[in-house]
Coordinates of C-alpha atoms in Angstrom, one line a residue:
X25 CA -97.3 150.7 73.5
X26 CA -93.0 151.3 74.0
X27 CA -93.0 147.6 74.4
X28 CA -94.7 146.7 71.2
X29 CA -93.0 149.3 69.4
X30 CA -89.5 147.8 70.3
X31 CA -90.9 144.5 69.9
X32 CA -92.1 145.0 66.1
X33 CA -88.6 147.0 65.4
X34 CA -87.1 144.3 66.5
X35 CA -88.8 141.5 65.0
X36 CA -88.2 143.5 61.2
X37 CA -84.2 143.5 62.1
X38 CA -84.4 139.4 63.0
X39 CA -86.6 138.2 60.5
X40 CA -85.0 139.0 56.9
X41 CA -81.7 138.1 57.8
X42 CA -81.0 140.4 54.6
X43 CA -77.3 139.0 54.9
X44 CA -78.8 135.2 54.6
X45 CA -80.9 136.2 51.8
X46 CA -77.9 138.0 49.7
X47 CA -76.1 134.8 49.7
X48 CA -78.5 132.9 48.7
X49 CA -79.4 134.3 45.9
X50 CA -77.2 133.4 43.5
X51 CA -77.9 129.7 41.6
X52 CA -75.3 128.1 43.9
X53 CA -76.9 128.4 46.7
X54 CA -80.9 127.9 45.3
X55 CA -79.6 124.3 44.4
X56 CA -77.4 123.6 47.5
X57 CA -80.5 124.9 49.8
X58 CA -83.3 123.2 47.1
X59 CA -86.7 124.2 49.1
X60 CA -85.8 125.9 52.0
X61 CA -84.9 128.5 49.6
X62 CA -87.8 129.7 48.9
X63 CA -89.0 129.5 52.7
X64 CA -86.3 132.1 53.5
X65 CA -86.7 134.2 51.2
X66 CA -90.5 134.4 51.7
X67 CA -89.9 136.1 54.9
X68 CA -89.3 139.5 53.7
X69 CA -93.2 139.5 52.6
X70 CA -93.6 139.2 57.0
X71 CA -90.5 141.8 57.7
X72 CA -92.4 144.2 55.0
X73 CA -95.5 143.8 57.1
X74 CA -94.1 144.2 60.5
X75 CA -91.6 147.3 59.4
X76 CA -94.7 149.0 58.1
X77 CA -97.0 148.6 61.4
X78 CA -93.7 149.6 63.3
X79 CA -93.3 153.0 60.8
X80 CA -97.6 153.3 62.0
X81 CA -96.7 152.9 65.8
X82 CA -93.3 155.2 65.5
X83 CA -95.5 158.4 64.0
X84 CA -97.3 160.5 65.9
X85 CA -98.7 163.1 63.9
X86 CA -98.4 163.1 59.5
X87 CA -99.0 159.6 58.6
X88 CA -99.3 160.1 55.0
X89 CA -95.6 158.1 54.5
X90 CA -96.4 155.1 56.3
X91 CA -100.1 155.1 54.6
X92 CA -98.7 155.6 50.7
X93 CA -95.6 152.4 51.4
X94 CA -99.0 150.8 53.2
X95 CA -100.3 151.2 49.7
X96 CA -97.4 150.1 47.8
X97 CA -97.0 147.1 49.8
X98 CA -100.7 146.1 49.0
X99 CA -100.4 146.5 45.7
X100 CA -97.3 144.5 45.5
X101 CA -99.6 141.9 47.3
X102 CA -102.5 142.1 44.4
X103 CA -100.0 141.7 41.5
X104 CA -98.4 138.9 42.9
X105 CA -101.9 136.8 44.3
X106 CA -103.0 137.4 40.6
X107 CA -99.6 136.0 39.3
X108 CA -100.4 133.3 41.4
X109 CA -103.9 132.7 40.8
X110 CA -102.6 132.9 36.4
X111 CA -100.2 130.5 37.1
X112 CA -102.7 127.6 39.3
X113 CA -105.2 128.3 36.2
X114 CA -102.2 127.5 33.3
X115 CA -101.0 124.5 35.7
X116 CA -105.2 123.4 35.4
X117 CA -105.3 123.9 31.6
X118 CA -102.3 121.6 31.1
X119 CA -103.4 118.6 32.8
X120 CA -104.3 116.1 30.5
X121 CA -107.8 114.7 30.6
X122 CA -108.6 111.1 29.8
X123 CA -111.2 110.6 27.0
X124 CA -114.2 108.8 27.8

């Protein structure tokens, strides 16, 4: 259990690279790196994951913290699979269909 412990601590230091993602944040840098932009920066949605099962396997006794960011997290999730799902339904609305 150690093991996996250090290994998920670990992993949530490595995989946000929170340095990489501050510099490329500004405009600069989202047309210099064009798609892989959006690659790195969607690797904070995994370090979320993993820091949170790490905070799980750290505790030994109150676990009320790690359940209420457990929450958060999830419903950061929802809101943005629903942004997602809005924005595929405008997308279908605009395509133009051919008369017949």
């Amino acid at each position: 259990m150690r093991t996996y412990l250090m290994t998920v601590g670990f992993l949530c230091t490595l995989i946000p690279f929170l340095l990489v993602l501050a510099i490329s944040s500004p405009k600069i840098a989202k047309k210099k790196l064009g798609k892989n932009w959006k690659k790195i920066h969607r690797l904070i949605y995994t370090a979320a994951i993993f820091s949170i099962i790490h905070y799980f396997w750290q505790l030994k006794g109150n676990l009320a913290e790690p359940l209420f960011y457990s929450l958060m997290l999830g419903l950061f999730f929802l809101f943005r699979i629903l942004v997602w799902i809005k924005n595929k339904q405008l997308l279908y609305l605009m395509i133009p269909k051919s008369r017949s």
